[in-house]
Amino acid sequence: MIMGGDVNMPSIDVSRDGVRVDGVLVDAQSVRALTEVFGSPRTLSPNGSTTWVVWDDVGVRVSTKDGEVATGVYVTVATDARSESKRDEAARLYRPSGVYTGAFTIEGQPPIAAAPDAELRKAYLMLRFRVGDWEFVLLLNTTELQELHAMEARERFARAQTDELADMVRSAQAPVTEIIASHKPVLPVKKPSGKWKLPVPDEQTLSLKSFPFRLAILNELMFVQRVLGPRFNVYDFAQDRGAKNFDPDEYYDTMIPSVRAWLRGYPIPARVAGKVEQLVLDGGNEIYAQLIPRWDGEDNSFDITTITDHDLEPFTNLRRVEDIGGFLGVRARRALERRGVHVDGAD
């Protein structure tokens, strides 16, 4: 898969001084430069603030915010049947149809050989490490490593004290399914500006028990109608936390804890409830990209399974919900319909 490589595929090496394709230095942060190397891509419609550019024939894709600067290079190096079976048709669109069969190396070494021993000893879903200003995430193959993924957490922790997990990964024929390389220089720490300190309410606020429903309300009021502020921006928020700064793009399948806490704690004035006349539940909603910037829609992170009468009571003008993404559970749908709210979309 990676050691020898398909001679018909370009070789890719990522080292401290950059990315080389067939030995030639390429600006891997430029969509245009990558297009010159890999040919014409398939560009998807924006998903929140992220646009995906895909080169199907070589198994490569990049994420970009502006269509020009690539924020991460993703190389599919093996198929993972178990993960693939869980993806729906929409999720598959974001991934290349082909697999990269060339020689991918990190500073001249196969990716697993480049991974630190300490990271390999605690292997589970992925391996994460840095080489200079480059950060690598190696997504492990759940099909090849079924024994590892079937382990209970307690057993994995015990084995992580030895080389057992590392040896399991090293001995697999195709241990890695996707390699993600991102150029992330370590930035100097600045003091927080205070911009993202939660507002202190001086009026009555809404108390919503369902967090996913709260997100739908916030998306409508903060991102669609823009009657609430500050309008949350996860990238600005992440770089304005001083020593607690973080990289939002490291979150693929889990909500960013500090963002979740901010959105849960944000005071929604009761007086704006009447402005909510309709809600659109779509995977491309801006608020979802704040919580999981690289979310691909493959899980139920934002599903609204139930909505209580307590949560619905303030929204007397809510008349319509468009459930484009199939987020509403049966009980939530019935709760809305009981209050005369018309629900369109998936059932």
Coordinates of C-alpha atoms in Angstrom, one line a residue:
M1 CA 0.0 0.0 0.0
I2 CA 2.6 2.6 1.1
M3 CA 6.0 0.9 1.2
G4 CA 6.6 0.3 -2.6
G5 CA 3.7 2.1 -4.1
D6 CA 2.1 2.1 -7.5
V7 CA 4.6 3.4 -10.1
N8 CA 1.7 5.0 -12.0
M9 CA 0.9 7.1 -8.9
P10 CA 2.9 10.2 -7.9
S11 CA 5.0 9.7 -4.7
I12 CA 4.2 12.0 -1.9
D13 CA 6.6 12.9 0.9
V14 CA 5.9 15.4 3.7
S15 CA 8.9 16.6 5.6
R16 CA 9.8 19.6 7.8
D17 CA 10.5 21.7 4.7
G18 CA 7.3 21.0 2.9
V19 CA 5.5 18.5 0.6
R20 CA 7.2 16.9 -2.4
V21 CA 5.3 15.2 -5.1
D22 CA 7.6 13.0 -7.2
G23 CA 10.4 14.8 -5.6
V24 CA 9.2 18.3 -6.5
L25 CA 8.3 20.8 -3.8
V26 CA 4.6 21.7 -4.0
D27 CA 2.7 24.3 -2.0
A28 CA 0.2 21.9 -0.4
Q29 CA -1.7 24.9 1.1
S30 CA -2.6 26.1 -2.4
V31 CA -5.6 24.5 -4.1
R32 CA -4.3 25.8 -7.4
A33 CA -0.9 24.3 -6.9
L34 CA -2.4 20.9 -6.0
T35 CA -4.7 21.1 -9.1
E36 CA -1.6 21.6 -11.3
V37 CA -0.2 18.4 -9.9
F38 CA -3.3 16.1 -9.6
G39 CA -5.5 17.5 -12.4
S40 CA -9.0 18.9 -12.3
P41 CA -10.8 18.3 -9.0
R42 CA -14.4 17.8 -8.0
T43 CA -15.5 20.7 -5.8
L44 CA -18.5 20.3 -3.5
S45 CA -20.9 22.9 -2.4
P46 CA -19.9 24.5 1.0
N47 CA -20.8 22.5 4.1
G48 CA -21.1 25.3 6.7
S49 CA -17.8 27.3 6.4
T50 CA -15.9 24.4 4.8
T51 CA -15.6 23.5 1.1
W52 CA -14.2 20.1 0.0
V53 CA -12.1 19.8 -3.1
V54 CA -11.7 16.2 -4.2
W55 CA -9.3 14.4 -6.6
D56 CA -11.0 11.1 -7.0
D57 CA -8.4 9.4 -9.2
V58 CA -5.6 9.8 -6.7
G59 CA -7.6 9.4 -3.5
V60 CA -6.8 13.0 -2.3
R61 CA -9.1 15.7 -0.9
V62 CA -8.5 19.0 0.8
S63 CA -10.6 21.2 3.0
T64 CA -10.7 25.0 2.4
K65 CA -12.5 28.0 3.8
D66 CA -12.0 30.3 0.8
G67 CA -11.5 28.0 -2.2
E68 CA -7.9 28.9 -2.4
V69 CA -6.0 28.0 0.8
A70 CA -6.1 24.3 1.8
T71 CA -6.4 23.9 5.6
G72 CA -5.7 20.1 5.4
V73 CA -4.6 17.5 2.9
Y74 CA -6.4 14.1 3.3
V75 CA -5.0 11.1 1.5
T76 CA -7.1 7.8 1.4
V77 CA -4.6 5.0 1.4
A78 CA -6.8 2.0 2.1
T79 CA -10.4 1.1 2.2
D80 CA -12.1 0.4 5.5
A81 CA -15.2 -1.7 4.8
R82 CA -16.6 -1.3 8.3
S83 CA -16.5 2.5 8.3
E84 CA -17.7 2.6 4.7
S85 CA -20.8 0.6 5.5
K86 CA -21.8 3.2 8.1
R87 CA -21.7 6.1 5.6
D88 CA -24.8 7.2 3.8
E89 CA -24.8 8.4 0.2
A90 CA -24.4 12.1 1.2
A91 CA -21.3 11.3 3.4
R92 CA -19.7 9.4 0.6
L93 CA -19.8 12.4 -1.7
Y94 CA -17.2 14.1 0.5
R95 CA -14.7 11.4 0.1
P96 CA -12.7 10.4 -3.0
S97 CA -14.0 7.4 -5.0
G98 CA -10.4 6.2 -5.5
V99 CA -7.6 5.2 -3.2
Y100 CA -4.1 6.5 -3.3
T101 CA -1.8 3.6 -4.2
G102 CA 1.5 5.4 -4.5
A103 CA 4.3 5.8 -2.0
F104 CA 3.3 8.1 0.9
T105 CA 6.1 8.9 3.3
I106 CA 6.8 11.2 6.2
E107 CA 10.4 12.4 6.1
G108 CA 11.2 9.4 3.9
Q109 CA 9.6 6.9 6.2
P110 CA 6.3 5.0 6.0
P111 CA 3.7 6.7 8.1
I112 CA 3.6 4.0 10.8
A113 CA 7.4 4.1 11.1
A114 CA 7.3 7.9 11.5
A115 CA 4.7 7.7 14.4
P116 CA 6.3 8.0 17.9
D117 CA 6.4 4.8 19.9
A118 CA 4.4 6.5 22.7
E119 CA 1.6 7.3 20.3
L120 CA 1.6 3.7 18.9
R121 CA 1.4 2.2 22.4
K122 CA -2.0 4.0 23.0
A123 CA -3.4 3.3 19.5
Y124 CA -7.1 3.1 19.1
L125 CA -9.0 5.2 16.5
M126 CA -6.1 7.4 15.3
L127 CA -2.5 8.3 15.7
R128 CA -1.7 12.0 16.1
F129 CA 1.8 13.5 16.1
R130 CA 3.8 16.5 14.8
V131 CA 6.9 16.8 12.6
G132 CA 8.1 20.4 12.6
D133 CA 5.2 22.6 11.7
W134 CA 3.2 19.7 10.3
E135 CA 0.6 17.9 12.2
F136 CA -0.4 14.4 11.2
V137 CA -3.5 12.3 11.9
L138 CA -3.4 8.7 10.8
L139 CA -7.0 7.3 10.9
L140 CA -6.7 3.6 11.7
N141 CA -8.4 0.9 9.7
T142 CA -11.2 -0.5 11.8
T143 CA -11.6 -3.5 9.5
E144 CA -7.9 -4.5 9.6
L145 CA -7.7 -3.8 13.3
Q146 CA -11.0 -5.4 14.5
E147 CA -9.4 -6.9 17.6
L148 CA -8.1 -3.5 18.7
H149 CA -11.5 -1.8 18.1
A150 CA -13.4 -4.5 19.9
M151 CA -11.4 -4.1 23.1
E152 CA -12.9 -2.6 26.2
A153 CA -11.3 0.7 27.4
R154 CA -9.9 -1.0 30.5
E155 CA -8.2 -3.7 28.5
R156 CA -6.7 -1.2 26.1
F157 CA -5.4 0.9 28.9
A158 CA -3.7 -2.2 30.4
R159 CA -2.1 -3.2 27.1
A160 CA -1.0 0.4 26.5
Q161 CA 1.6 -0.1 29.2
T162 CA 3.3 -2.6 26.9
D163 CA 4.0 -2.8 23.2
E164 CA 1.0 -5.0 22.4
L165 CA -1.1 -2.4 20.7
A166 CA 1.8 -0.9 18.9
D167 CA 2.8 -4.4 17.6
M168 CA -0.8 -5.0 16.5
V169 CA -0.8 -1.8 14.4
R170 CA 2.7 -2.5 13.0
S171 CA 1.8 -6.0 11.9
A172 CA -1.4 -5.1 10.1
Q173 CA -1.2 -5.2 6.3
A174 CA -3.1 -1.9 5.9
P175 CA -3.3 -0.3 9.3
V176 CA -4.1 3.2 8.1
T177 CA -7.1 4.2 6.0
E178 CA -6.6 7.9 5.7
I179 CA -3.7 10.3 6.4
I180 CA -4.4 13.9 7.2
A181 CA -1.5 16.4 7.0
S182 CA -2.0 20.0 8.2
H183 CA 0.5 22.8 8.3
K184 CA 0.1 24.3 11.8
P185 CA 3.0 26.4 13.0
V186 CA 3.0 26.9 16.8
L187 CA 1.8 30.4 17.4
P188 CA 2.7 32.7 20.3
V189 CA 0.2 32.7 23.1
K190 CA -1.8 36.0 23.5
K191 CA -3.9 37.1 26.4
P192 CA -7.7 36.6 25.8
S193 CA -9.4 39.8 24.6
G194 CA -12.6 39.1 26.6
K195 CA -14.7 39.3 23.5
W196 CA -16.0 35.8 24.0
K197 CA -16.9 36.1 27.7
L198 CA -20.6 35.1 28.0
P199 CA -22.9 38.1 28.3
V200 CA -24.4 38.7 31.7
P201 CA -28.2 38.8 31.3
D202 CA -30.2 41.7 32.8
E203 CA -33.6 40.4 31.6
Q204 CA -35.5 37.1 31.6
T205 CA -33.9 34.4 29.6
L206 CA -35.1 31.1 28.1
S207 CA -34.4 27.8 29.8
L208 CA -34.2 25.0 27.2
K209 CA -33.6 21.4 28.3
S210 CA -32.9 19.9 24.9
F211 CA -29.4 21.0 23.8
P212 CA -30.0 20.0 20.1
F213 CA -33.2 22.0 20.1
R214 CA -31.4 24.9 21.7
L215 CA -28.8 24.8 18.8
A216 CA -31.6 25.0 16.3
I217 CA -33.0 28.1 18.0
L218 CA -29.6 29.7 18.3
N219 CA -28.9 29.0 14.6
E220 CA -32.1 30.8 13.6
L221 CA -31.6 33.8 15.9
M222 CA -27.8 34.1 15.8
F223 CA -26.8 33.0 12.3
V224 CA -30.0 33.4 10.2
Q225 CA -31.8 36.4 11.7
R226 CA -28.7 37.8 13.4
V227 CA -30.6 39.3 16.3
L228 CA -28.3 37.8 18.9
G229 CA -24.6 38.6 19.3
P230 CA -21.7 38.2 19.3
R231 CA -22.2 36.0 16.3
F232 CA -20.1 33.0 17.3
N233 CA -17.0 32.1 15.3
V234 CA -15.1 29.0 16.4
Y235 CA -11.8 30.0 14.8
D236 CA -11.7 33.4 16.5
F237 CA -12.9 31.9 19.7
A238 CA -10.2 29.2 19.6
Q239 CA -7.4 31.7 19.1
D240 CA -8.7 34.1 21.8
R241 CA -8.3 31.8 24.9
G242 CA -4.7 32.5 25.8
A243 CA -3.1 29.3 27.2
K244 CA -6.3 27.4 26.4
N245 CA -6.1 28.1 22.7
F246 CA -6.9 25.1 20.5
D247 CA -7.2 24.0 16.8
P248 CA -10.9 23.6 15.8
D249 CA -9.9 21.5 12.8
E250 CA -8.8 18.7 15.2
Y251 CA -12.4 17.9 15.9
Y252 CA -13.9 15.4 13.4
D253 CA -16.5 13.4 15.3
T254 CA -17.0 15.0 18.7
M255 CA -18.2 18.4 19.9
I256 CA -15.6 20.9 21.1
P257 CA -16.2 21.0 24.9
S258 CA -15.5 24.7 25.4
V259 CA -17.8 25.6 22.4
R260 CA -20.5 23.3 23.7
A261 CA -20.2 25.0 27.1
W262 CA -20.4 28.5 25.6
L263 CA -23.5 27.7 23.5
R264 CA -25.2 26.0 26.4
G265 CA -24.5 28.9 28.7
Y266 CA -25.4 31.7 26.2
P267 CA -28.4 33.6 27.6
I268 CA -31.2 33.8 25.1
P269 CA -33.6 36.6 26.0
A270 CA -37.2 35.5 26.4
R271 CA -38.3 38.6 24.3
V272 CA -36.8 37.2 21.1
A273 CA -38.7 33.9 21.2
G274 CA -41.6 35.4 19.3
K275 CA -39.2 36.1 16.3
V276 CA -38.9 32.3 15.7
E277 CA -41.5 31.5 13.1
Q278 CA -39.7 28.6 11.3
L279 CA -36.7 26.4 11.8
V280 CA -34.5 24.7 9.2
L281 CA -32.7 21.5 10.3
D282 CA -29.9 20.9 7.9
G283 CA -26.4 19.4 8.2
G284 CA -25.0 22.6 6.6
N285 CA -26.4 24.9 9.4
E286 CA -23.6 27.2 10.5
I287 CA -24.0 26.4 14.2
Y288 CA -23.0 22.7 13.6
A289 CA -19.8 23.8 12.0
Q290 CA -19.0 25.8 15.1
L291 CA -19.2 22.7 17.3
I292 CA -17.6 20.1 15.0
P293 CA -15.8 22.0 12.2
R294 CA -14.9 18.8 10.3
W295 CA -18.3 17.1 10.9
D296 CA -19.3 15.0 7.9
G297 CA -22.8 14.3 9.0
E298 CA -22.2 10.6 9.6
D299 CA -23.4 10.4 13.2
N300 CA -26.4 11.6 15.2
S301 CA -24.6 14.4 17.2
F302 CA -27.3 16.9 16.5
D303 CA -30.4 14.7 16.4
I304 CA -33.5 16.1 18.3
T305 CA -35.0 13.0 19.8
T306 CA -37.5 14.7 22.1
I307 CA -38.8 18.2 22.8
T308 CA -40.7 18.9 25.9
D309 CA -43.7 21.2 26.2
H310 CA -41.5 23.4 28.5
D311 CA -39.1 23.9 25.6
L312 CA -41.8 24.7 23.0
E313 CA -44.0 26.9 25.2
P314 CA -42.1 30.2 24.6
F315 CA -42.2 29.8 20.8
T316 CA -45.8 30.8 20.2
N317 CA -45.1 31.9 16.6
L318 CA -43.3 28.8 15.5
R319 CA -45.3 27.5 12.6
R320 CA -43.0 25.4 10.4
V321 CA -39.9 23.1 10.7
E322 CA -38.1 21.9 7.6
D323 CA -36.3 18.8 8.6
I324 CA -33.9 18.6 5.6
G325 CA -31.3 16.5 7.4
G326 CA -33.6 14.1 9.2
F327 CA -32.7 15.3 12.6
L328 CA -36.1 15.0 14.2
G329 CA -37.0 11.8 16.2
V330 CA -40.5 10.4 16.2
R331 CA -41.3 11.9 19.6
A332 CA -39.9 15.3 18.8
R333 CA -41.9 15.4 15.5
R334 CA -45.1 14.4 17.4
A335 CA -44.5 17.1 20.0
L336 CA -44.3 19.7 17.3
E337 CA -47.3 18.5 15.5
R338 CA -49.4 18.5 18.7
R339 CA -48.7 22.2 19.0
G340 CA -49.8 22.9 15.4
V341 CA -46.3 23.1 13.9
H342 CA -46.1 21.9 10.3
V343 CA -43.1 19.6 9.8
D344 CA -41.6 19.0 6.4
G345 CA -38.8 16.6 5.4
A346 CA -37.5 13.2 6.6
D347 CA -39.7 11.1 8.8

